[in-house]
Coordinates of C-alpha atoms in Angstrom, one line a residue:
Chain A
M8 CA 17.7 -21.1 -6.1
R9 CA 20.6 -19.3 -7.9
I10 CA 19.6 -15.8 -8.8
E11 CA 21.7 -14.3 -11.6
R12 CA 23.9 -11.4 -10.7
Y13 CA 22.1 -9.0 -13.1
L14 CA 18.7 -9.6 -11.3
R15 CA 20.3 -9.1 -7.9
N16 CA 21.6 -5.8 -9.1
V17 CA 18.4 -4.7 -10.8
T18 CA 16.4 -5.6 -7.7
F19 CA 18.9 -3.6 -5.6
W20 CA 18.4 -0.6 -7.9
H21 CA 14.6 -1.0 -7.6
M22 CA 15.1 -0.8 -3.8
M23 CA 17.5 2.1 -4.1
V24 CA 15.2 4.3 -6.3
G25 CA 12.4 3.4 -3.9
I26 CA 14.2 4.2 -0.7
L27 CA 15.8 7.4 -2.0
S28 CA 12.4 8.6 -3.2
L29 CA 11.0 7.7 0.2
S30 CA 13.7 9.6 2.0
V31 CA 12.8 12.8 0.1
G32 CA 9.1 12.1 0.6
V33 CA 9.5 11.5 4.3
T34 CA 11.4 14.7 4.7
Y35 CA 8.6 16.6 3.1
G36 CA 6.2 14.7 5.4
L37 CA 8.0 16.1 8.4
L38 CA 7.7 19.6 6.9
Q39 CA 4.0 19.0 6.2
V40 CA 3.1 18.0 9.7
L41 CA 5.2 20.9 11.2
A42 CA 3.6 23.4 8.8
R43 CA 0.1 22.2 9.7
A44 CA 0.9 22.7 13.4
G45 CA 2.2 26.2 12.6
V46 CA 5.7 25.3 13.7
Y47 CA 7.4 25.6 10.3
K48 CA 6.9 28.1 7.5
Y49 CA 7.8 27.1 4.0
G50 CA 10.7 28.6 2.1
G51 CA 14.5 28.6 2.4
F52 CA 14.9 25.2 3.9
V53 CA 16.1 22.0 2.2
Y54 CA 14.6 22.6 -1.3
D55 CA 12.9 25.9 -1.5
T56 CA 9.4 24.7 -2.1
K57 CA 7.1 27.4 -3.5
A58 CA 4.3 26.3 -1.2
Y59 CA 2.8 23.8 1.1
Y60 CA 1.1 22.1 -1.9
Q61 CA 4.3 21.5 -3.8
G62 CA 5.7 19.7 -0.7
L63 CA 2.5 17.8 -0.3
T64 CA 2.7 16.7 -4.0
L65 CA 6.3 15.5 -3.5
H66 CA 5.3 13.7 -0.3
G67 CA 2.4 11.9 -1.9
V68 CA 3.9 11.0 -5.3
L69 CA 7.3 9.9 -4.0
N70 CA 6.0 7.9 -1.1
A71 CA 2.8 6.4 -2.3
I72 CA 3.6 5.9 -6.0
V73 CA 7.3 5.9 -6.7
F74 CA 8.7 4.1 -3.6
T75 CA 5.9 1.5 -3.5
T76 CA 5.9 0.7 -7.3
F77 CA 9.7 0.3 -7.5
F78 CA 10.0 -1.7 -4.3
I79 CA 7.1 -4.0 -5.1
V80 CA 8.3 -4.8 -8.7
G81 CA 11.8 -5.6 -7.5
F82 CA 10.6 -7.7 -4.6
L83 CA 8.2 -9.6 -6.7
Y84 CA 10.9 -10.5 -9.2
I85 CA 12.7 -12.3 -6.5
V86 CA 9.6 -14.0 -5.1
T87 CA 8.7 -15.2 -8.7
E88 CA 12.2 -16.7 -9.4
V89 CA 12.5 -18.3 -6.0
S90 CA 9.0 -19.8 -5.8
L91 CA 8.8 -21.0 -9.4
K92 CA 12.6 -21.8 -9.6
K93 CA 12.4 -20.3 -13.1
K94 CA 14.3 -17.4 -14.8
L95 CA 12.5 -14.2 -15.8
N96 CA 13.2 -12.6 -19.2
R97 CA 16.3 -10.5 -18.7
G98 CA 15.5 -8.0 -21.5
L99 CA 12.0 -7.3 -20.1
V100 CA 13.4 -6.8 -16.7
Y101 CA 15.7 -4.0 -18.0
L102 CA 13.0 -2.6 -20.2
S103 CA 10.6 -2.4 -17.3
F104 CA 13.1 -0.8 -15.0
F105 CA 14.3 1.9 -17.4
T106 CA 10.8 2.7 -18.5
M107 CA 9.8 3.2 -14.9
L108 CA 12.9 5.2 -14.1
I109 CA 12.5 7.6 -17.1
G110 CA 8.9 8.1 -16.2
T111 CA 9.8 8.9 -12.6
L112 CA 12.5 11.4 -13.6
L113 CA 10.1 13.2 -16.0
A114 CA 7.4 13.4 -13.3
A115 CA 10.0 14.4 -10.6
W116 CA 11.3 17.2 -12.8
A117 CA 7.7 18.6 -13.3
I118 CA 7.0 18.5 -9.5
L119 CA 10.4 19.9 -8.4
T120 CA 10.1 22.8 -10.9
N121 CA 6.7 23.6 -9.5
N122 CA 5.0 22.6 -12.8
A123 CA 2.9 19.8 -11.3
T124 CA 1.7 20.9 -8.0
V125 CA -1.5 18.9 -8.3
L126 CA -1.1 16.5 -5.4
Y127 CA -0.9 12.7 -5.9
T128 CA -4.6 12.5 -7.0
F129 CA -4.0 15.1 -9.8
Y130 CA -7.7 16.1 -9.8
P131 CA -8.5 18.5 -12.7
P132 CA -9.0 21.3 -13.0
L133 CA -5.7 21.5 -11.2
K134 CA -3.4 21.3 -14.2
A135 CA 0.1 19.9 -14.5
H136 CA 2.8 20.1 -17.1
P137 CA 2.3 17.3 -19.8
L138 CA 5.6 15.7 -18.7
F139 CA 4.1 14.9 -15.3
Y140 CA 1.3 12.9 -16.9
I141 CA 3.6 11.3 -19.5
G142 CA 6.0 10.4 -16.7
A143 CA 3.3 8.9 -14.6
T144 CA 2.1 6.9 -17.7
L145 CA 5.6 5.6 -18.3
L146 CA 5.9 4.5 -14.7
I147 CA 2.7 2.5 -15.0
V148 CA 3.7 1.1 -18.5
G149 CA 7.0 0.0 -17.0
S150 CA 5.2 -1.9 -14.3
W151 CA 2.9 -3.5 -16.9
I152 CA 6.1 -4.9 -18.6
A153 CA 7.0 -6.5 -15.3
I154 CA 3.6 -8.0 -15.2
L155 CA 4.0 -9.4 -18.7
N156 CA 7.4 -10.9 -17.8
T157 CA 5.9 -12.5 -14.7
V158 CA 2.9 -14.0 -16.6
I159 CA 5.1 -15.4 -19.4
T160 CA 7.4 -17.0 -16.8
H161 CA 4.4 -18.5 -14.9
L162 CA 2.9 -19.9 -18.2
K163 CA 6.2 -21.6 -19.0
W164 CA 6.3 -23.0 -15.5
R165 CA 2.7 -24.4 -16.0
K166 CA 3.7 -26.0 -19.2
E167 CA 6.6 -27.7 -17.5
N168 CA 4.7 -28.6 -14.4
P169 CA 1.2 -29.9 -15.6
G170 CA -1.2 -30.5 -12.7
R171 CA 0.9 -28.8 -10.1
L172 CA -0.7 -26.1 -8.0
T173 CA 0.9 -22.7 -8.3
P174 CA 3.0 -22.2 -5.1
P175 CA 1.1 -20.0 -2.6
P176 CA 3.6 -17.1 -2.7
M177 CA 3.2 -17.0 -6.4
V178 CA -0.6 -16.8 -5.9
A179 CA 0.0 -13.6 -4.0
V180 CA 2.2 -12.3 -6.8
H181 CA -0.6 -12.8 -9.3
A182 CA -3.1 -11.2 -6.9
V183 CA -0.9 -8.1 -6.6
Y184 CA -0.4 -7.8 -10.4
A185 CA -4.0 -8.6 -11.3
V186 CA -5.3 -5.9 -8.9
W187 CA -2.7 -3.5 -10.2
F188 CA -3.4 -4.1 -13.9
L189 CA -7.2 -3.9 -13.5
A190 CA -6.8 -0.7 -11.4
T191 CA -4.4 1.0 -13.7
I192 CA -6.8 0.7 -16.7
G193 CA -8.9 3.4 -15.1
V194 CA -6.1 5.9 -14.6
A195 CA -4.6 5.1 -18.0
V196 CA -7.9 6.1 -19.6
E197 CA -8.0 9.3 -17.5
V198 CA -4.5 10.3 -18.3
L199 CA -4.2 9.2 -22.0
F200 CA -7.7 10.4 -23.2
F201 CA -8.3 13.4 -21.0
L202 CA -5.4 14.8 -19.0
I203 CA -2.6 14.6 -21.6
P204 CA -4.7 16.2 -24.4
W205 CA -5.9 18.8 -22.0
S206 CA -2.5 19.7 -20.6
L207 CA -1.1 19.8 -24.2
G208 CA -3.8 22.3 -25.1
L209 CA -5.4 20.0 -27.7
V210 CA -8.7 20.2 -26.0
K211 CA -10.0 23.1 -24.0
S212 CA -12.4 21.5 -21.5
I213 CA -12.3 18.7 -19.0
N214 CA -14.9 17.0 -16.9
P215 CA -13.6 17.0 -13.3
E216 CA -16.2 14.5 -12.1
L217 CA -15.4 12.0 -14.8
A218 CA -11.7 12.3 -14.1
R219 CA -12.3 11.8 -10.4
T220 CA -14.3 8.7 -11.1
L221 CA -11.6 7.3 -13.3
F222 CA -9.0 8.2 -10.7
W223 CA -10.8 6.4 -7.9
W224 CA -11.3 3.3 -10.1
F225 CA -7.5 3.2 -9.7
G226 CA -7.0 5.0 -6.4
H227 CA -8.6 2.6 -4.1
P228 CA -7.3 -0.7 -5.5
L229 CA -3.9 1.0 -5.4
V230 CA -4.2 0.5 -1.7
Y231 CA -4.2 -3.3 -2.2
F232 CA -1.3 -3.0 -4.6
W233 CA 0.6 -1.6 -1.7
L234 CA -0.9 -3.9 0.9
L235 CA -0.8 -7.3 -0.8
P236 CA 3.0 -7.6 -1.0
A237 CA 3.1 -6.9 2.7
Y238 CA 0.5 -9.6 3.2
L239 CA 2.8 -11.9 1.1
A240 CA 5.6 -11.2 3.6
W241 CA 3.3 -11.6 6.6
Y242 CA 1.9 -14.9 5.4
F243 CA 4.9 -16.6 3.9
I244 CA 8.0 -15.1 5.6
M245 CA 6.9 -13.9 9.1
P246 CA 5.6 -17.2 10.6
R247 CA 9.1 -18.8 10.0
V248 CA 10.8 -15.7 11.5
A249 CA 8.6 -16.2 14.5
G250 CA 9.7 -19.8 14.7
G251 CA 6.4 -21.4 13.7
K252 CA 4.2 -22.2 10.7
L253 CA 1.5 -20.5 8.6
Y254 CA -1.7 -21.8 10.1
S255 CA -3.7 -22.3 6.9
E256 CA -2.4 -22.3 3.4
P257 CA -5.8 -22.8 1.7
M258 CA -7.2 -19.8 3.6
A259 CA -4.2 -17.7 2.4
R260 CA -5.0 -18.7 -1.2
L261 CA -8.7 -17.8 -0.8
V262 CA -7.7 -14.4 0.7
F263 CA -5.6 -13.5 -2.3
I264 CA -8.3 -14.6 -4.7
M265 CA -10.9 -12.6 -2.8
F266 CA -8.7 -9.5 -3.3
I267 CA -8.6 -10.1 -7.1
L268 CA -12.4 -10.1 -7.0
F269 CA -13.2 -7.3 -4.7
S270 CA -10.3 -4.8 -4.8
V271 CA -11.4 -2.7 -7.8
P272 CA -15.2 -2.2 -7.8
V273 CA -15.1 -0.1 -4.6
G274 CA -13.6 3.3 -5.6
T275 CA -16.9 5.2 -5.5
H276 CA -16.7 5.1 -1.7
H277 CA -14.1 7.9 -2.1
Q278 CA -16.9 9.9 -3.9
F279 CA -19.6 9.6 -1.3
S280 CA -19.9 13.4 -1.2
D281 CA -19.6 13.9 -4.9
P282 CA -22.6 15.1 -6.8
G283 CA -23.9 13.4 -9.9
I284 CA -23.6 9.7 -8.8
S285 CA -26.8 8.1 -7.5
N286 CA -27.1 7.1 -3.8
T287 CA -28.0 3.5 -4.9
W288 CA -24.6 2.9 -6.6
K289 CA -22.7 4.6 -3.9
A290 CA -24.4 2.2 -1.5
V291 CA -23.6 -0.8 -3.7
Q292 CA -19.9 0.1 -3.8
A293 CA -20.1 0.7 0.0
F294 CA -21.3 -2.9 0.3
L295 CA -18.5 -4.1 -2.0
T296 CA -16.0 -2.2 0.1
F297 CA -17.2 -4.2 3.1
M298 CA -16.7 -7.4 1.1
V299 CA -13.0 -6.4 0.5
A300 CA -12.7 -6.1 4.3
V301 CA -13.5 -9.8 4.6
P302 CA -10.1 -11.2 3.3
S303 CA -8.4 -8.8 5.7
L304 CA -10.4 -10.1 8.6
L305 CA -9.5 -13.7 7.5
T306 CA -5.9 -12.6 7.4
A307 CA -6.1 -11.2 10.9
F308 CA -7.3 -14.6 12.2
N309 CA -4.9 -16.7 10.1
L310 CA -1.8 -14.6 11.1
A311 CA -2.9 -14.5 14.8
A312 CA -3.2 -18.3 14.6
S313 CA 0.2 -18.6 13.0
L314 CA 1.7 -16.4 15.7
E315 CA 0.0 -18.4 18.4
Y316 CA 1.5 -21.6 16.9
A317 CA 4.9 -20.0 17.0
G318 CA 4.4 -18.7 20.5
R319 CA 3.3 -22.2 21.8
V320 CA 6.2 -23.9 20.0
R321 CA 8.5 -21.5 21.9
G322 CA 6.9 -22.6 25.2
G323 CA 4.0 -20.2 25.7
N324 CA 1.0 -21.4 27.6
G325 CA -2.5 -20.2 28.5
L326 CA -4.9 -18.2 26.4
F327 CA -2.5 -15.4 25.7
G328 CA 0.8 -16.7 27.2
W329 CA 2.1 -17.4 23.7
I330 CA 2.3 -13.7 23.0
K331 CA 5.2 -13.0 25.4
T332 CA 7.3 -15.9 24.1
L333 CA 7.3 -14.5 20.5
P334 CA 10.7 -13.1 19.4
W335 CA 10.0 -9.4 20.0
G336 CA 13.7 -8.6 20.0
D337 CA 14.4 -10.1 16.5
Y338 CA 14.6 -7.2 14.1
R339 CA 12.7 -9.1 11.3
F340 CA 9.9 -10.0 13.7
A341 CA 9.8 -6.4 15.0
G342 CA 9.7 -5.2 11.4
F343 CA 6.6 -7.3 10.7
I344 CA 4.7 -7.2 13.9
A345 CA 4.9 -3.4 14.3
P346 CA 3.2 -2.7 11.0
M347 CA 0.6 -5.5 11.7
I348 CA -0.3 -3.8 15.0
A349 CA -0.7 -0.5 13.2
F350 CA -2.9 -2.2 10.6
I351 CA -5.4 -3.3 13.2
F352 CA -6.2 0.4 13.7
G353 CA -5.9 1.1 10.0
G354 CA -8.5 -1.6 9.4
I355 CA -11.2 -0.1 11.7
S356 CA -10.6 3.5 10.5
G357 CA -10.9 2.2 6.9
I358 CA -14.3 0.5 7.8
V359 CA -15.4 3.9 9.1
N360 CA -14.4 5.5 5.7
A361 CA -16.2 2.8 3.8
S362 CA -19.5 3.2 5.7
Y363 CA -21.9 5.5 3.8
N364 CA -23.3 7.0 7.0
V365 CA -20.4 7.6 9.3
N366 CA -18.1 8.5 6.4
Q367 CA -20.0 11.9 6.5
V368 CA -18.2 12.6 9.8
V369 CA -14.7 12.1 8.4
H370 CA -15.1 12.7 4.7
N371 CA -12.2 14.8 3.3
T372 CA -11.0 15.6 6.8
S373 CA -7.6 15.0 8.5
W374 CA -9.0 11.6 9.6
I375 CA -8.2 10.3 6.1
P376 CA -4.4 10.9 6.3
G377 CA -4.5 9.6 9.9
H378 CA -6.0 6.4 8.5
F379 CA -3.7 5.9 5.5
H380 CA -0.5 6.5 7.4
L381 CA -1.5 3.5 9.5
T382 CA -2.1 1.4 6.3
V383 CA 0.2 2.4 3.4
G384 CA 2.4 4.6 5.6
T385 CA 3.1 1.9 8.1
A386 CA 1.6 -1.5 7.3
S387 CA 3.1 -1.4 3.8
A388 CA 6.1 1.0 4.1
M389 CA 7.6 -0.5 7.3
T390 CA 7.1 -4.1 6.0
F391 CA 9.0 -3.0 2.8
L392 CA 11.8 -1.5 4.9
T393 CA 12.1 -4.8 6.8
L394 CA 12.1 -6.7 3.5
S395 CA 14.9 -4.5 2.2
Y396 CA 17.1 -5.7 5.1
I397 CA 16.1 -9.3 4.2
L398 CA 16.8 -8.8 0.5
L399 CA 20.2 -7.3 1.3
E400 CA 21.1 -10.4 3.3
K401 CA 19.6 -12.9 0.9
L402 CA 20.9 -11.3 -2.3
F403 CA 24.2 -9.9 -1.2
G404 CA 25.1 -11.7 2.1
K405 CA 24.9 -8.5 4.2
K406 CA 23.2 -8.6 7.5
P407 CA 22.1 -5.3 9.1
W408 CA 24.9 -3.3 10.5
S409 CA 23.0 -2.9 13.7
K410 CA 20.2 -5.4 14.5
G411 CA 19.4 -3.3 17.6
I412 CA 18.8 -0.2 15.6
A413 CA 16.7 -2.2 13.1
T414 CA 14.5 -3.4 15.9
L415 CA 14.4 0.0 17.6
H416 CA 13.3 1.9 14.5
S417 CA 10.3 -0.4 13.9
Y418 CA 8.9 0.1 17.4
L419 CA 9.7 3.8 17.3
W420 CA 7.9 4.2 14.0
L421 CA 4.9 2.3 15.4
A422 CA 4.8 4.6 18.5
G423 CA 5.2 7.7 16.2
V424 CA 2.4 6.7 13.8
L425 CA 0.0 5.8 16.6
I426 CA 0.6 9.3 18.1
F427 CA 0.5 11.0 14.7
S428 CA -2.7 9.2 13.5
W429 CA -4.4 9.8 16.9
G430 CA -3.8 13.5 16.5
M431 CA -4.9 13.6 12.9
M432 CA -8.1 11.6 13.6
Q433 CA -9.1 13.7 16.5
V434 CA -8.7 16.8 14.4
G435 CA -10.5 15.2 11.5
R436 CA -13.4 14.1 13.7
A437 CA -13.9 17.8 14.5
G438 CA -14.2 18.5 10.8
I439 CA -10.8 20.0 10.1
P440 CA -10.0 19.4 6.4
R441 CA -7.1 17.5 5.0
R442 CA -4.8 19.0 2.3
T443 CA -5.0 22.5 3.8
H444 CA -2.2 24.7 5.0
L445 CA -3.7 24.9 8.5
G446 CA -0.7 26.5 9.9
L447 CA -1.8 29.7 8.3
S448 CA -5.5 29.4 9.1
P449 CA -7.0 31.7 11.7
Y450 CA -10.1 29.6 12.3
I451 CA -8.5 26.6 14.1
G452 CA -9.9 26.1 17.6
A453 CA -7.7 25.6 20.7
E454 CA -8.5 21.9 21.1
E455 CA -7.8 21.2 17.5
K456 CA -4.5 23.1 17.7
V457 CA -3.4 20.9 20.6
F458 CA -4.1 17.7 18.5
M459 CA -2.2 19.2 15.5
I460 CA 0.8 19.6 17.8
V461 CA 0.2 16.0 18.9
S462 CA 0.4 15.0 15.2
A463 CA 3.6 17.0 14.8
V464 CA 5.2 15.2 17.7
G465 CA 4.1 11.8 16.2
G466 CA 5.4 12.8 12.8
T467 CA 8.7 13.9 14.2
V468 CA 9.1 10.5 16.0
M469 CA 8.3 8.8 12.7
F470 CA 11.0 10.9 11.0
I471 CA 13.6 10.0 13.6
A472 CA 12.7 6.3 13.1
F473 CA 13.2 6.7 9.4
L474 CA 16.5 8.4 9.9
L475 CA 17.7 5.4 12.0
F476 CA 16.6 3.1 9.2
F477 CA 18.3 5.2 6.6
V478 CA 21.7 5.3 8.4
N479 CA 21.5 1.6 9.3
F480 CA 20.5 0.6 5.8
F481 CA 23.2 2.5 3.9
I482 CA 26.0 1.4 6.3
T483 CA 24.8 -2.1 5.6
V484 CA 24.8 -1.5 1.8
F485 CA 28.5 -0.5 2.0
K486 CA 29.5 -3.4 4.3
R487 CA 31.4 -6.4 3.1
P488 CA 29.3 -9.6 2.7
E489 CA 29.4 -11.8 5.7
V490 CA 27.2 -14.7 4.8
D491 CA 27.0 -16.9 1.7
S492 CA 24.4 -15.7 -0.8
E493 CA 25.0 -18.0 -3.7
E494 CA 21.8 -19.9 -3.1
V495 CA 18.9 -17.5 -2.5
D496 CA 16.2 -18.9 -0.1
L497 CA 13.5 -16.5 1.1
E498 CA 12.7 -19.1 3.8
F499 CA 9.0 -19.3 3.1
A500 CA 7.1 -20.8 6.0
E501 CA 5.7 -24.3 6.1
A502 CA 2.0 -24.6 6.7
Y503 CA 0.2 -26.3 9.5
H504 CA -2.8 -26.9 7.3
K505 CA -1.2 -27.5 3.9
E506 CA -2.9 -27.4 0.5
D507 CA -3.5 -30.9 -0.7
G508 CA -4.8 -32.7 -3.8
N509 CA -8.4 -32.0 -2.7
L510 CA -8.2 -28.3 -3.3
P511 CA -10.7 -27.4 -6.1
K512 CA -8.8 -26.7 -9.3
V513 CA -10.7 -23.5 -9.8
L514 CA -8.7 -22.0 -7.0
D515 CA -5.7 -22.2 -9.2
N516 CA -7.4 -20.8 -12.3
F517 CA -6.5 -17.1 -12.3
K518 CA -8.1 -16.4 -15.7
F519 CA -11.4 -17.4 -14.2
W520 CA -11.1 -15.1 -11.2
I521 CA -9.8 -12.2 -13.3
A522 CA -12.8 -12.6 -15.7
L523 CA -15.2 -12.7 -12.8
A524 CA -13.5 -9.5 -11.4
V525 CA -14.0 -7.8 -14.8
I526 CA -17.7 -8.7 -14.8
L527 CA -18.0 -7.3 -11.3
I528 CA -16.2 -4.1 -12.3
I529 CA -18.5 -3.6 -15.3
V530 CA -21.7 -4.3 -13.3
S531 CA -20.7 -1.9 -10.5
Y532 CA -19.1 0.8 -12.5
A533 CA -21.4 1.0 -15.6
P534 CA -24.3 2.7 -13.7
V535 CA -21.8 5.1 -12.0
F536 CA -20.4 6.2 -15.4
F537 CA -24.0 6.4 -16.7
D538 CA -24.8 8.8 -13.9
V539 CA -21.6 10.8 -14.4
F540 CA -22.1 11.3 -18.1
R541 CA -25.8 12.2 -17.5
A542 CA -25.2 14.7 -14.8
T543 CA -21.8 16.3 -15.4
Y544 CA -20.0 17.8 -18.3
G545 CA -16.7 19.2 -19.4
V546 CA -15.8 22.7 -18.4
P547 CA -13.2 25.1 -19.8
G548 CA -10.8 26.0 -17.1
A549 CA -7.5 25.1 -15.4
Y550 CA -6.3 26.1 -12.0
S551 CA -3.2 26.3 -9.9
P552 CA -3.4 26.0 -6.1
F553 CA -1.5 29.3 -5.9
S554 CA -4.2 31.4 -7.4
P555 CA -8.0 31.3 -7.5
S556 CA -7.9 32.7 -11.1
N557 CA -8.7 30.6 -14.1
L558 CA -5.4 29.9 -15.9
I559 CA -7.2 29.9 -19.3
R560 CA -8.0 33.5 -20.3
Chain B
M7 CA 11.6 -25.0 22.4
R8 CA 9.3 -27.7 21.1
R9 CA 9.8 -28.7 17.4
D10 CA 6.2 -29.2 16.4
L11 CA 2.7 -29.2 17.8
K12 CA 0.1 -31.9 17.3
D13 CA -3.6 -31.1 17.3
F14 CA -3.1 -27.4 17.5
K15 CA -6.3 -25.5 18.2
P16 CA -5.8 -21.7 17.9
K17 CA -7.9 -20.8 20.9
G18 CA -5.8 -17.7 21.7
A19 CA -6.2 -16.5 18.1
V20 CA -10.0 -17.0 18.3
A21 CA -10.1 -14.9 21.5
F22 CA -7.9 -12.3 19.9
F23 CA -10.1 -12.1 16.9
A24 CA -13.2 -11.8 18.9
G25 CA -11.6 -9.1 21.0
M26 CA -10.6 -7.2 17.9
L27 CA -14.1 -7.4 16.4
L28 CA -15.4 -6.1 19.7
M29 CA -12.9 -3.2 19.6
Y30 CA -13.9 -2.5 16.0
A31 CA -17.6 -2.4 17.0
V32 CA -16.9 0.0 19.9
M33 CA -14.8 2.3 17.7
W34 CA -17.3 2.3 14.8
F35 CA -20.3 3.1 17.1
A36 CA -18.2 5.8 18.8
I37 CA -18.0 7.6 15.4
Y38 CA -21.7 6.7 14.7
F39 CA -22.9 8.3 17.9
Y40 CA -20.7 11.3 17.1
L41 CA -22.6 11.5 13.8
I42 CA -25.9 11.4 15.5
I43 CA -25.0 13.9 18.2
S44 CA -23.2 16.4 15.9
R45 CA -25.7 16.2 13.0
G46 CA -28.9 15.3 14.9
G47 CA -29.7 18.7 16.1

């Protein structure tokens, strides 16, 4: 497939905005973990952050929102054109990119000037400058334009290819965007109808519980927006890198459809300790959260079978002999298998979070960042870094400057995150809160202090791994092309069990599954909002993390 | 290296999956017992 020069360049700039944001975010991540361990005190280093919470806001927003959104939109453009062999609308590509970029710059200004130290969840009554909320809105609107572009392109493809099944990688693209669109409706309502009028001073009061509920409508499925592009790479690129095939294509399709259905109506499990929402509906959403674990468990099996196939093709024997014959020294394989290993532990720690009973042990503790650094912080982030090498090669003909460093930093990151998360989870299990400047706290016990230092060691290893990536990536960017990149082939894997004509047509009907997902969202969220409206109300007030005084006098 | 496998049965993947579920159960119950011990009195 020939990809036009403009799309190669725009995709490159999506990657660049993402990776540069990540590099700032990762630096603040190192400072966070060192500050929590009491090793580093804020002020006078890098950018003079006013406080721990400003750095934490930068870390969360840049890594979890800006890096992911830019990278995913750019990557999915290429997957769309390659799998459909059809051109996207050029004007919409540019419009989407610049809308997202302007939004990011506005929000970044607000955070860097300490006018939006509200963390990435921006819970009211923490109040930010209106430009932070407007910037975040533009970032999301820009991504909606990318969705529109993709849907238009797919509809044209359908018209030209009647009766043909949507190619499986494109099913994944639809799942990513369906989840993202349904999820962002919640945060759009929160920001447009409540936070922007409140931050502009048009209304005096805000209902924090209502805002939290709308945020988590968005905040949990956001996890799948991060994760599903990684799944796309693991399902359709990784098996071929390993030298084998995807074990089951129909199971992969089913998995992505299940994510469309179950990703959104689960956010209340983040509010298990919130007042005002009935236990019944918290339990219903806990059950639905377990449902969304099912496609991930199916993925674990399907990918393990794909790896086993590859390992046996490479000469592996016995029940587990195939594992050692896998290409552990290939930088692309290392960059996919390391995040997959991290995700095994991310999965179980997520199931603990989702459980209404045991969640009480870990709720709002350091366990939670320990968990999501295994998922978004490794499973997604490291897969995206590996994909950035692959995109540089496929779009610009540039292979990594050092394949050895590319392999090394994947395993180093894995070692770092396992140490970091182990420390964070041990501290969290003991009830130590997250999002707290623990380095200044006098009440931390000796055992917890040790594990906070363990986390600092792990975080430092992760930072070193990222530095290795950063250097290797940018040297690669400035290299001369060495392979032909006229025809772009993402080298999607063949399947051992292929989709055939017997596949029920409903599994290719995205409108049906999205409509079903909307019904499920309404059924599961209507009683939650009923409870919130009945039991909570707006309050006058706005706070900054720097002062316990009400900002409204 | 072989080119293709006929009648591939993912026995290793099934064993891996069973082992993973077992590990998940152990880790979940570890937290569950921590809940009982720390909150139970």
